[in-house]
Amino acid sequence: MSFQGTISVTVDTEEEGLWGGGFPVRNCTTENLRGLSRFQRQCEKYSIPPTYLIDAPVMDDRQAVSELKEWMNQGICEIGSHTHPWCNPPLVSEPVSNRESFFMNLPLDLQ
């Protein structure tokens, strides 16, 4: 039996520190993005163009933006958005509550 299909890989490409109990609104760190090129090479090895879902802190990381833009221009990845309510404009409040961390719980005008 043989299977032929398509593999789609999406990567939540985001800031660090999300699972430490809070929702950082400002001064988000993105050192984890230094591993993107290694992951991208693995995807290229298997001819899988990933879709990187990025948020505002990623957009503030010049190195990550440069790499992502280069790969997108080469046609070896796609870029989409990943909009955390706590660190993407417009900011809901500071600090962000557990309820406000879910996009569907925001007022319609903010959504």
PDB file of N, CA and C in Angstrom:
ATOM      1  N   MET A   1       0.841  -1.166   0.000  1.00  0.00           N
ATOM      2  CA  MET A   1       0.000   0.000   0.000  1.00  0.00           C
ATOM      3  C   MET A   1       0.895   1.241   0.000  1.00  0.00           C
ATOM      4  N   SER A   2       0.578   2.183  -0.843  1.00  0.00           N
ATOM      5  CA  SER A   2       1.365   3.409  -0.870  1.00  0.00           C
ATOM      6  C   SER A   2       0.463   4.599  -0.579  1.00  0.00           C
ATOM      7  N   PHE A   3       1.054   5.575   0.045  1.00  0.00           N
ATOM      8  CA  PHE A   3       0.318   6.777   0.411  1.00  0.00           C
ATOM      9  C   PHE A   3       1.007   7.970  -0.210  1.00  0.00           C
ATOM     10  N   GLN A   4       0.264   8.768  -0.911  1.00  0.00           N
ATOM     11  CA  GLN A   4       0.801  10.019  -1.430  1.00  0.00           C
ATOM     12  C   GLN A   4      -0.068  11.149  -0.910  1.00  0.00           C
ATOM     13  N   GLY A   5       0.575  12.133  -0.385  1.00  0.00           N
ATOM     14  CA  GLY A   5      -0.175  13.249   0.160  1.00  0.00           C
ATOM     15  C   GLY A   5       0.698  14.472   0.313  1.00  0.00           C
ATOM     16  N   THR A   6       0.146  15.431   0.957  1.00  0.00           N
ATOM     17  CA  THR A   6       0.849  16.682   1.190  1.00  0.00           C
ATOM     18  C   THR A   6       1.051  16.860   2.685  1.00  0.00           C
ATOM     19  N   ILE A   7       2.236  17.300   3.038  1.00  0.00           N
ATOM     20  CA  ILE A   7       2.514  17.619   4.432  1.00  0.00           C
ATOM     21  C   ILE A   7       2.546  19.131   4.567  1.00  0.00           C
ATOM     22  N   SER A   8       1.819  19.615   5.539  1.00  0.00           N
ATOM     23  CA  SER A   8       1.803  21.039   5.824  1.00  0.00           C
ATOM     24  C   SER A   8       2.353  21.238   7.231  1.00  0.00           C
ATOM     25  N   VAL A   9       3.346  22.104   7.348  1.00  0.00           N
ATOM     26  CA  VAL A   9       3.965  22.371   8.642  1.00  0.00           C
ATOM     27  C   VAL A   9       3.767  23.840   8.993  1.00  0.00           C
ATOM     28  N   THR A  10       3.103  24.087  10.115  1.00  0.00           N
ATOM     29  CA  THR A  10       2.987  25.452  10.615  1.00  0.00           C
ATOM     30  C   THR A  10       3.768  25.547  11.919  1.00  0.00           C
ATOM     31  N   VAL A  11       4.424  26.670  12.094  1.00  0.00           N
ATOM     32  CA  VAL A  11       5.290  26.858  13.251  1.00  0.00           C
ATOM     33  C   VAL A  11       4.862  28.126  13.989  1.00  0.00           C
ATOM     34  N   ASP A  12       4.408  27.976  15.237  1.00  0.00           N
ATOM     35  CA  ASP A  12       4.129  29.143  16.059  1.00  0.00           C
ATOM     36  C   ASP A  12       5.470  29.788  16.390  1.00  0.00           C
ATOM     37  N   THR A  13       5.770  30.861  15.705  1.00  0.00           N
ATOM     38  CA  THR A  13       7.063  31.530  15.804  1.00  0.00           C
ATOM     39  C   THR A  13       6.846  32.776  16.658  1.00  0.00           C
ATOM     40  N   GLU A  14       7.230  32.645  17.929  1.00  0.00           N
ATOM     41  CA  GLU A  14       6.805  33.660  18.895  1.00  0.00           C
ATOM     42  C   GLU A  14       7.863  33.917  19.955  1.00  0.00           C
ATOM     43  N   GLU A  15       7.546  34.856  20.823  1.00  0.00           N
ATOM     44  CA  GLU A  15       8.420  35.248  21.926  1.00  0.00           C
ATOM     45  C   GLU A  15       8.550  34.131  22.957  1.00  0.00           C
ATOM     46  N   GLU A  16       9.497  34.321  23.852  1.00  0.00           N
ATOM     47  CA  GLU A  16       9.758  33.341  24.908  1.00  0.00           C
ATOM     48  C   GLU A  16       8.961  33.682  26.166  1.00  0.00           C
ATOM     49  N   GLY A  17       8.929  32.737  27.089  1.00  0.00           N
ATOM     50  CA  GLY A  17       8.401  32.988  28.415  1.00  0.00           C
ATOM     51  C   GLY A  17       6.903  32.903  28.558  1.00  0.00           C
ATOM     52  N   LEU A  18       6.239  32.311  27.573  1.00  0.00           N
ATOM     53  CA  LEU A  18       4.781  32.286  27.622  1.00  0.00           C
ATOM     54  C   LEU A  18       4.225  31.322  28.653  1.00  0.00           C
ATOM     55  N   TRP A  19       4.962  30.325  28.996  1.00  0.00           N
ATOM     56  CA  TRP A  19       4.402  29.265  29.828  1.00  0.00           C
ATOM     57  C   TRP A  19       4.904  29.365  31.264  1.00  0.00           C
ATOM     58  N   GLY A  20       5.388  30.533  31.644  1.00  0.00           N
ATOM     59  CA  GLY A  20       5.865  30.740  32.995  1.00  0.00           C
ATOM     60  C   GLY A  20       4.821  31.325  33.920  1.00  0.00           C
ATOM     61  N   GLY A  21       3.574  31.379  33.498  1.00  0.00           N
ATOM     62  CA  GLY A  21       2.516  31.845  34.378  1.00  0.00           C
ATOM     63  C   GLY A  21       1.960  33.211  34.059  1.00  0.00           C
ATOM     64  N   GLY A  22       2.561  33.930  33.146  1.00  0.00           N
ATOM     65  CA  GLY A  22       2.058  35.257  32.821  1.00  0.00           C
ATOM     66  C   GLY A  22       2.001  35.468  31.329  1.00  0.00           C
ATOM     67  N   PHE A  23       1.535  36.624  30.946  1.00  0.00           N
ATOM     68  CA  PHE A  23       1.439  36.989  29.544  1.00  0.00           C
ATOM     69  C   PHE A  23       2.216  38.289  29.360  1.00  0.00           C
ATOM     70  N   PRO A  24       3.496  38.199  28.990  1.00  0.00           N
ATOM     71  CA  PRO A  24       4.322  39.403  28.877  1.00  0.00           C
ATOM     72  C   PRO A  24       3.821  40.356  27.793  1.00  0.00           C
ATOM     73  N   VAL A  25       3.616  41.591  28.188  1.00  0.00           N
ATOM     74  CA  VAL A  25       3.101  42.604  27.275  1.00  0.00           C
ATOM     75  C   VAL A  25       4.250  43.365  26.619  1.00  0.00           C
ATOM     76  N   ARG A  26       5.294  43.621  27.365  1.00  0.00           N
ATOM     77  CA  ARG A  26       6.424  44.413  26.858  1.00  0.00           C
ATOM     78  C   ARG A  26       7.740  43.695  27.144  1.00  0.00           C
ATOM     79  N   ASN A  27       8.777  44.130  26.443  1.00  0.00           N
ATOM     80  CA  ASN A  27      10.126  43.594  26.641  1.00  0.00           C
ATOM     81  C   ASN A  27      10.190  42.072  26.467  1.00  0.00           C
ATOM     82  N   CYS A  28       9.495  41.577  25.462  1.00  0.00           N
ATOM     83  CA  CYS A  28       9.499  40.139  25.178  1.00  0.00           C
ATOM     84  C   CYS A  28      10.841  39.754  24.544  1.00  0.00           C
ATOM     85  N   THR A  29      11.390  38.638  24.975  1.00  0.00           N
ATOM     86  CA  THR A  29      12.656  38.173  24.419  1.00  0.00           C
ATOM     87  C   THR A  29      12.396  37.149  23.315  1.00  0.00           C
ATOM     88  N   THR A  30      13.348  37.090  22.374  1.00  0.00           N
ATOM     89  CA  THR A  30      13.178  36.213  21.208  1.00  0.00           C
ATOM     90  C   THR A  30      14.462  35.453  20.859  1.00  0.00           C
ATOM     91  N   GLU A  31      15.285  35.162  21.846  1.00  0.00           N
ATOM     92  CA  GLU A  31      16.521  34.408  21.589  1.00  0.00           C
ATOM     93  C   GLU A  31      16.245  33.048  20.956  1.00  0.00           C
ATOM     94  N   ASN A  32      15.087  32.478  21.257  1.00  0.00           N
ATOM     95  CA  ASN A  32      14.726  31.185  20.683  1.00  0.00           C
ATOM     96  C   ASN A  32      14.718  31.208  19.154  1.00  0.00           C
ATOM     97  N   LEU A  33      14.552  32.377  18.567  1.00  0.00           N
ATOM     98  CA  LEU A  33      14.500  32.481  17.108  1.00  0.00           C
ATOM     99  C   LEU A  33      15.843  32.208  16.450  1.00  0.00           C
ATOM    100  N   ARG A  34      16.914  32.202  17.229  1.00  0.00           N
ATOM    101  CA  ARG A  34      18.228  31.888  16.654  1.00  0.00           C
ATOM    102  C   ARG A  34      18.278  30.450  16.124  1.00  0.00           C
ATOM    103  N   GLY A  35      17.311  29.619  16.503  1.00  0.00           N
ATOM    104  CA  GLY A  35      17.261  28.243  16.008  1.00  0.00           C
ATOM    105  C   GLY A  35      16.455  28.073  14.728  1.00  0.00           C
ATOM    106  N   LEU A  36      15.871  29.143  14.220  1.00  0.00           N
ATOM    107  CA  LEU A  36      15.047  29.033  13.013  1.00  0.00           C
ATOM    108  C   LEU A  36      15.817  28.508  11.807  1.00  0.00           C
ATOM    109  N   SER A  37      17.045  28.979  11.613  1.00  0.00           N
ATOM    110  CA  SER A  37      17.794  28.562  10.418  1.00  0.00           C
ATOM    111  C   SER A  37      18.064  27.060  10.429  1.00  0.00           C
ATOM    112  N   ARG A  38      18.332  26.500  11.597  1.00  0.00           N
ATOM    113  CA  ARG A  38      18.550  25.056  11.686  1.00  0.00           C
ATOM    114  C   ARG A  38      17.272  24.302  11.315  1.00  0.00           C
ATOM    115  N   PHE A  39      16.141  24.770  11.814  1.00  0.00           N
ATOM    116  CA  PHE A  39      14.863  24.146  11.482  1.00  0.00           C
ATOM    117  C   PHE A  39      14.570  24.294   9.986  1.00  0.00           C
ATOM    118  N   GLN A  40      14.814  25.478   9.439  1.00  0.00           N
ATOM    119  CA  GLN A  40      14.556  25.732   8.019  1.00  0.00           C
ATOM    120  C   GLN A  40      15.386  24.789   7.147  1.00  0.00           C
ATOM    121  N   ARG A  41      16.647  24.571   7.513  1.00  0.00           N
ATOM    122  CA  ARG A  41      17.496  23.644   6.742  1.00  0.00           C
ATOM    123  C   ARG A  41      16.907  22.233   6.734  1.00  0.00           C
ATOM    124  N   GLN A  42      16.367  21.800   7.863  1.00  0.00           N
ATOM    125  CA  GLN A  42      15.752  20.467   7.920  1.00  0.00           C
ATOM    126  C   GLN A  42      14.521  20.403   7.009  1.00  0.00           C
ATOM    127  N   CYS A  43      13.739  21.461   7.008  1.00  0.00           N
ATOM    128  CA  CYS A  43      12.576  21.498   6.126  1.00  0.00           C
ATOM    129  C   CYS A  43      13.003  21.441   4.658  1.00  0.00           C
ATOM    130  N   GLU A  44      14.046  22.176   4.319  1.00  0.00           N
ATOM    131  CA  GLU A  44      14.550  22.168   2.941  1.00  0.00           C
ATOM    132  C   GLU A  44      15.045  20.777   2.556  1.00  0.00           C
ATOM    133  N   LYS A  45      15.699  20.108   3.474  1.00  0.00           N
ATOM    134  CA  LYS A  45      16.221  18.755   3.225  1.00  0.00           C
ATOM    135  C   LYS A  45      15.113  17.805   2.778  1.00  0.00           C
ATOM    136  N   TYR A  46      13.920  17.977   3.335  1.00  0.00           N
ATOM    137  CA  TYR A  46      12.792  17.113   3.015  1.00  0.00           C
ATOM    138  C   TYR A  46      11.770  17.788   2.090  1.00  0.00           C
ATOM    139  N   SER A  47      12.157  18.931   1.508  1.00  0.00           N
ATOM    140  CA  SER A  47      11.289  19.671   0.573  1.00  0.00           C
ATOM    141  C   SER A  47       9.930  20.010   1.181  1.00  0.00           C
ATOM    142  N   ILE A  48       9.965  20.461   2.420  1.00  0.00           N
ATOM    143  CA  ILE A  48       8.748  20.873   3.114  1.00  0.00           C
ATOM    144  C   ILE A  48       8.844  22.374   3.389  1.00  0.00           C
ATOM    145  N   PRO A  49       8.076  23.182   2.664  1.00  0.00           N
ATOM    146  CA  PRO A  49       8.102  24.624   2.943  1.00  0.00           C
ATOM    147  C   PRO A  49       7.210  24.942   4.151  1.00  0.00           C
ATOM    148  N   PRO A  50       7.791  25.314   5.286  1.00  0.00           N
ATOM    149  CA  PRO A  50       6.977  25.603   6.465  1.00  0.00           C
ATOM    150  C   PRO A  50       6.265  26.945   6.346  1.00  0.00           C
ATOM    151  N   THR A  51       5.212  27.080   7.130  1.00  0.00           N
ATOM    152  CA  THR A  51       4.549  28.371   7.288  1.00  0.00           C
ATOM    153  C   THR A  51       4.851  28.839   8.706  1.00  0.00           C
ATOM    154  N   TYR A  52       5.582  29.946   8.810  1.00  0.00           N
ATOM    155  CA  TYR A  52       5.918  30.526  10.101  1.00  0.00           C
ATOM    156  C   TYR A  52       4.815  31.501  10.491  1.00  0.00           C
ATOM    157  N   LEU A  53       4.167  31.239  11.616  1.00  0.00           N
ATOM    158  CA  LEU A  53       3.112  32.118  12.121  1.00  0.00           C
ATOM    159  C   LEU A  53       3.750  33.036  13.155  1.00  0.00           C
ATOM    160  N   ILE A  54       3.900  34.307  12.799  1.00  0.00           N
ATOM    161  CA  ILE A  54       4.677  35.232  13.619  1.00  0.00           C
ATOM    162  C   ILE A  54       3.771  36.240  14.331  1.00  0.00           C
ATOM    163  N   ASP A  55       4.322  36.815  15.411  1.00  0.00           N
ATOM    164  CA  ASP A  55       3.606  37.845  16.161  1.00  0.00           C
ATOM    165  C   ASP A  55       4.474  39.098  16.253  1.00  0.00           C
ATOM    166  N   ALA A  56       3.980  40.108  16.955  1.00  0.00           N
ATOM    167  CA  ALA A  56       4.666  41.406  17.018  1.00  0.00           C
ATOM    168  C   ALA A  56       6.098  41.323  17.553  1.00  0.00           C
ATOM    169  N   PRO A  57       6.389  40.563  18.631  1.00  0.00           N
ATOM    170  CA  PRO A  57       7.774  40.490  19.082  1.00  0.00           C
ATOM    171  C   PRO A  57       8.727  39.918  18.029  1.00  0.00           C
ATOM    172  N   VAL A  58       8.244  39.012  17.196  1.00  0.00           N
ATOM    173  CA  VAL A  58       9.080  38.476  16.112  1.00  0.00           C
ATOM    174  C   VAL A  58       9.350  39.578  15.094  1.00  0.00           C
ATOM    175  N   MET A  59       8.328  40.381  14.812  1.00  0.00           N
ATOM    176  CA  MET A  59       8.505  41.491  13.870  1.00  0.00           C
ATOM    177  C   MET A  59       9.512  42.524  14.372  1.00  0.00           C
ATOM    178  N   ASP A  60       9.729  42.566  15.677  1.00  0.00           N
ATOM    179  CA  ASP A  60      10.707  43.491  16.257  1.00  0.00           C
ATOM    180  C   ASP A  60      12.126  42.922  16.256  1.00  0.00           C
ATOM    181  N   ASP A  61      12.286  41.659  15.889  1.00  0.00           N
ATOM    182  CA  ASP A  61      13.596  40.993  15.884  1.00  0.00           C
ATOM    183  C   ASP A  61      14.184  41.095  14.475  1.00  0.00           C
ATOM    184  N   ARG A  62      15.138  42.004  14.299  1.00  0.00           N
ATOM    185  CA  ARG A  62      15.689  42.285  12.965  1.00  0.00           C
ATOM    186  C   ARG A  62      16.297  41.056  12.294  1.00  0.00           C
ATOM    187  N   GLN A  63      17.020  40.243  13.048  1.00  0.00           N
ATOM    188  CA  GLN A  63      17.646  39.058  12.455  1.00  0.00           C
ATOM    189  C   GLN A  63      16.583  38.074  11.975  1.00  0.00           C
ATOM    190  N   ALA A  64      15.575  37.838  12.795  1.00  0.00           N
ATOM    191  CA  ALA A  64      14.508  36.910  12.409  1.00  0.00           C
ATOM    192  C   ALA A  64      13.773  37.417  11.172  1.00  0.00           C
ATOM    193  N   VAL A  65      13.468  38.708  11.140  1.00  0.00           N
ATOM    194  CA  VAL A  65      12.767  39.291   9.990  1.00  0.00           C
ATOM    195  C   VAL A  65      13.615  39.131   8.732  1.00  0.00           C
ATOM    196  N   SER A  66      14.896  39.377   8.843  1.00  0.00           N
ATOM    197  CA  SER A  66      15.795  39.253   7.695  1.00  0.00           C
ATOM    198  C   SER A  66      15.810  37.815   7.160  1.00  0.00           C
ATOM    199  N   GLU A  67      15.945  36.843   8.062  1.00  0.00           N
ATOM    200  CA  GLU A  67      15.962  35.443   7.638  1.00  0.00           C
ATOM    201  C   GLU A  67      14.629  35.036   7.022  1.00  0.00           C
ATOM    202  N   LEU A  68      13.539  35.360   7.700  1.00  0.00           N
ATOM    203  CA  LEU A  68      12.220  34.981   7.207  1.00  0.00           C
ATOM    204  C   LEU A  68      11.937  35.601   5.842  1.00  0.00           C
ATOM    205  N   LYS A  69      12.300  36.861   5.688  1.00  0.00           N
ATOM    206  CA  LYS A  69      12.086  37.555   4.420  1.00  0.00           C
ATOM    207  C   LYS A  69      12.882  36.891   3.293  1.00  0.00           C
ATOM    208  N   GLU A  70      14.130  36.542   3.589  1.00  0.00           N
ATOM    209  CA  GLU A  70      14.976  35.880   2.591  1.00  0.00           C
ATOM    210  C   GLU A  70      14.364  34.545   2.164  1.00  0.00           C
ATOM    211  N   TRP A  71      13.945  33.733   3.129  1.00  0.00           N
ATOM    212  CA  TRP A  71      13.352  32.429   2.801  1.00  0.00           C
ATOM    213  C   TRP A  71      12.044  32.591   2.040  1.00  0.00           C
ATOM    214  N   MET A  72      11.231  33.572   2.433  1.00  0.00           N
ATOM    215  CA  MET A  72       9.972  33.811   1.736  1.00  0.00           C
ATOM    216  C   MET A  72      10.234  34.224   0.292  1.00  0.00           C
ATOM    217  N   ASN A  73      11.204  35.122   0.093  1.00  0.00           N
ATOM    218  CA  ASN A  73      11.538  35.573  -1.256  1.00  0.00           C
ATOM    219  C   ASN A  73      12.082  34.442  -2.123  1.00  0.00           C
ATOM    220  N   GLN A  74      12.714  33.464  -1.496  1.00  0.00           N
ATOM    221  CA  GLN A  74      13.215  32.294  -2.218  1.00  0.00           C
ATOM    222  C   GLN A  74      12.108  31.272  -2.481  1.00  0.00           C
ATOM    223  N   GLY A  75      10.951  31.473  -1.882  1.00  0.00           N
ATOM    224  CA  GLY A  75       9.838  30.559  -2.061  1.00  0.00           C
ATOM    225  C   GLY A  75       9.956  29.272  -1.258  1.00  0.00           C
ATOM    226  N   ILE A  76      10.767  29.304  -0.175  1.00  0.00           N
ATOM    227  CA  ILE A  76      10.963  28.083   0.609  1.00  0.00           C
ATOM    228  C   ILE A  76      10.236  28.137   1.958  1.00  0.00           C
ATOM    229  N   CYS A  77       9.420  29.156   2.156  1.00  0.00           N
ATOM    230  CA  CYS A  77       8.557  29.236   3.336  1.00  0.00           C
ATOM    231  C   CYS A  77       7.437  30.218   3.057  1.00  0.00           C
ATOM    232  N   GLU A  78       6.451  30.177   3.906  1.00  0.00           N
ATOM    233  CA  GLU A  78       5.385  31.169   3.889  1.00  0.00           C
ATOM    234  C   GLU A  78       5.333  31.801   5.271  1.00  0.00           C
ATOM    235  N   ILE A  79       4.730  32.978   5.341  1.00  0.00           N
ATOM    236  CA  ILE A  79       4.629  33.682   6.618  1.00  0.00           C
ATOM    237  C   ILE A  79       3.178  34.078   6.836  1.00  0.00           C
ATOM    238  N   GLY A  80       2.702  33.794   8.045  1.00  0.00           N
ATOM    239  CA  GLY A  80       1.347  34.162   8.440  1.00  0.00           C
ATOM    240  C   GLY A  80       1.399  34.868   9.781  1.00  0.00           C
ATOM    241  N   SER A  81       0.246  35.178  10.323  1.00  0.00           N
ATOM    242  CA  SER A  81       0.227  35.888  11.602  1.00  0.00           C
ATOM    243  C   SER A  81      -0.269  34.991  12.727  1.00  0.00           C
ATOM    244  N   HIS A  82       0.238  35.284  13.891  1.00  0.00           N
ATOM    245  CA  HIS A  82      -0.109  34.574  15.120  1.00  0.00           C
ATOM    246  C   HIS A  82      -0.319  35.680  16.147  1.00  0.00           C
ATOM    247  N   THR A  83      -1.540  36.081  16.338  1.00  0.00           N
ATOM    248  CA  THR A  83      -1.799  37.300  17.099  1.00  0.00           C
ATOM    249  C   THR A  83      -2.188  37.030  18.548  1.00  0.00           C
ATOM    250  N   HIS A  84      -1.188  36.959  19.406  1.00  0.00           N
ATOM    251  CA  HIS A  84      -1.468  36.864  20.836  1.00  0.00           C
ATOM    252  C   HIS A  84      -2.082  38.179  21.303  1.00  0.00           C
ATOM    253  N   PRO A  85      -3.186  38.130  22.027  1.00  0.00           N
ATOM    254  CA  PRO A  85      -3.809  39.367  22.497  1.00  0.00           C
ATOM    255  C   PRO A  85      -2.953  40.170  23.475  1.00  0.00           C
ATOM    256  N   TRP A  86      -1.959  39.547  24.086  1.00  0.00           N
ATOM    257  CA  TRP A  86      -1.192  40.266  25.104  1.00  0.00           C
ATOM    258  C   TRP A  86       0.002  41.024  24.560  1.00  0.00           C
ATOM    259  N   CYS A  87       0.492  40.710  23.372  1.00  0.00           N
ATOM    260  CA  CYS A  87       1.697  41.415  22.894  1.00  0.00           C
ATOM    261  C   CYS A  87       1.563  41.942  21.472  1.00  0.00           C
ATOM    262  N   ASN A  88       0.378  41.869  20.900  1.00  0.00           N
ATOM    263  CA  ASN A  88       0.132  42.411  19.575  1.00  0.00           C
ATOM    264  C   ASN A  88      -0.840  43.573  19.679  1.00  0.00           C
ATOM    265  N   PRO A  89      -0.546  44.663  19.011  1.00  0.00           N
ATOM    266  CA  PRO A  89      -1.458  45.810  19.060  1.00  0.00           C
ATOM    267  C   PRO A  89      -2.821  45.458  18.478  1.00  0.00           C
ATOM    268  N   PRO A  90      -3.891  46.053  18.945  1.00  0.00           N
ATOM    269  CA  PRO A  90      -3.910  46.943  20.101  1.00  0.00           C
ATOM    270  C   PRO A  90      -3.910  46.131  21.395  1.00  0.00           C
ATOM    271  N   LEU A  91      -3.119  46.562  22.354  1.00  0.00           N
ATOM    272  CA  LEU A  91      -3.045  45.868  23.629  1.00  0.00           C
ATOM    273  C   LEU A  91      -4.346  46.066  24.400  1.00  0.00           C
ATOM    274  N   VAL A  92      -4.805  44.987  25.014  1.00  0.00           N
ATOM    275  CA  VAL A  92      -6.073  45.011  25.741  1.00  0.00           C
ATOM    276  C   VAL A  92      -5.913  45.738  27.063  1.00  0.00           C
ATOM    277  N   SER A  93      -4.979  45.281  27.865  1.00  0.00           N
ATOM    278  CA  SER A  93      -4.750  45.861  29.181  1.00  0.00           C
ATOM    279  C   SER A  93      -3.387  45.396  29.670  1.00  0.00           C
ATOM    280  N   GLU A  94      -2.974  45.966  30.766  1.00  0.00           N
ATOM    281  CA  GLU A  94      -1.728  45.553  31.412  1.00  0.00           C
ATOM    282  C   GLU A  94      -1.998  45.414  32.885  1.00  0.00           C
ATOM    283  N   PRO A  95      -1.821  44.276  33.483  1.00  0.00           N
ATOM    284  CA  PRO A  95      -1.470  43.000  32.854  1.00  0.00           C
ATOM    285  C   PRO A  95      -2.682  42.379  32.168  1.00  0.00           C
ATOM    286  N   VAL A  96      -2.418  41.362  31.344  1.00  0.00           N
ATOM    287  CA  VAL A  96      -3.475  40.660  30.624  1.00  0.00           C
ATOM    288  C   VAL A  96      -3.962  39.499  31.487  1.00  0.00           C
ATOM    289  N   SER A  97      -5.264  39.402  31.620  1.00  0.00           N
ATOM    290  CA  SER A  97      -5.844  38.325  32.430  1.00  0.00           C
ATOM    291  C   SER A  97      -5.896  37.026  31.624  1.00  0.00           C
ATOM    292  N   ASN A  98      -6.108  35.919  32.323  1.00  0.00           N
ATOM    293  CA  ASN A  98      -6.260  34.631  31.626  1.00  0.00           C
ATOM    294  C   ASN A  98      -7.393  34.713  30.607  1.00  0.00           C
ATOM    295  N   ARG A  99      -8.492  35.330  30.983  1.00  0.00           N
ATOM    296  CA  ARG A  99      -9.630  35.449  30.065  1.00  0.00           C
ATOM    297  C   ARG A  99      -9.245  36.230  28.813  1.00  0.00           C
ATOM    298  N   GLU A 100      -8.556  37.352  28.990  1.00  0.00           N
ATOM    299  CA  GLU A 100      -8.165  38.192  27.856  1.00  0.00           C
ATOM    300  C   GLU A 100      -7.092  37.557  26.983  1.00  0.00           C
ATOM    301  N   SER A 101      -6.465  36.491  27.461  1.00  0.00           N
ATOM    302  CA  SER A 101      -5.428  35.837  26.661  1.00  0.00           C
ATOM    303  C   SER A 101      -6.016  35.018  25.518  1.00  0.00           C
ATOM    304  N   PHE A 102      -7.326  34.829  25.524  1.00  0.00           N
ATOM    305  CA  PHE A 102      -8.006  34.132  24.439  1.00  0.00           C
ATOM    306  C   PHE A 102      -8.661  35.150  23.514  1.00  0.00           C
ATOM    307  N   PHE A 103      -8.272  35.121  22.257  1.00  0.00           N
ATOM    308  CA  PHE A 103      -8.753  36.078  21.268  1.00  0.00           C
ATOM    309  C   PHE A 103     -10.281  36.158  21.247  1.00  0.00           C
ATOM    310  N   MET A 104     -10.942  35.010  21.361  1.00  0.00           N
ATOM    311  CA  MET A 104     -12.405  34.975  21.269  1.00  0.00           C
ATOM    312  C   MET A 104     -13.089  35.696  22.425  1.00  0.00           C
ATOM    313  N   ASN A 105     -12.372  35.953  23.514  1.00  0.00           N
ATOM    314  CA  ASN A 105     -12.952  36.649  24.666  1.00  0.00           C
ATOM    315  C   ASN A 105     -12.796  38.160  24.592  1.00  0.00           C
ATOM    316  N   LEU A 106     -12.128  38.650  23.576  1.00  0.00           N
ATOM    317  CA  LEU A 106     -11.943  40.101  23.434  1.00  0.00           C
ATOM    318  C   LEU A 106     -13.197  40.739  22.857  1.00  0.00           C
ATOM    319  N   PRO A 107     -13.396  42.021  23.139  1.00  0.00           N
ATOM    320  CA  PRO A 107     -14.528  42.727  22.523  1.00  0.00           C
ATOM    321  C   PRO A 107     -14.400  42.661  20.986  1.00  0.00           C
ATOM    322  N   LEU A 108     -15.522  42.604  20.322  1.00  0.00           N
ATOM    323  CA  LEU A 108     -15.533  42.469  18.851  1.00  0.00           C
ATOM    324  C   LEU A 108     -14.728  43.551  18.153  1.00  0.00           C
ATOM    325  N   ASP A 109     -14.781  44.785  18.647  1.00  0.00           N
ATOM    326  CA  ASP A 109     -14.049  45.868  17.983  1.00  0.00           C
ATOM    327  C   ASP A 109     -12.531  45.643  18.042  1.00  0.00           C
ATOM    328  N   LEU A 110     -12.021  44.947  19.053  1.00  0.00           N
ATOM    329  CA  LEU A 110     -10.597  44.628  19.115  1.00  0.00           C
ATOM    330  C   LEU A 110     -10.251  43.429  18.228  1.00  0.00           C
ATOM    331  N   GLN A 111     -11.185  42.492  18.141  1.00  0.00           N
ATOM    332  CA  GLN A 111     -10.942  41.333  17.275  1.00  0.00           C
ATOM    333  C   GLN A 111     -10.794  41.782  15.840  1.00  0.00           C
TER     334      GLN A 111
END
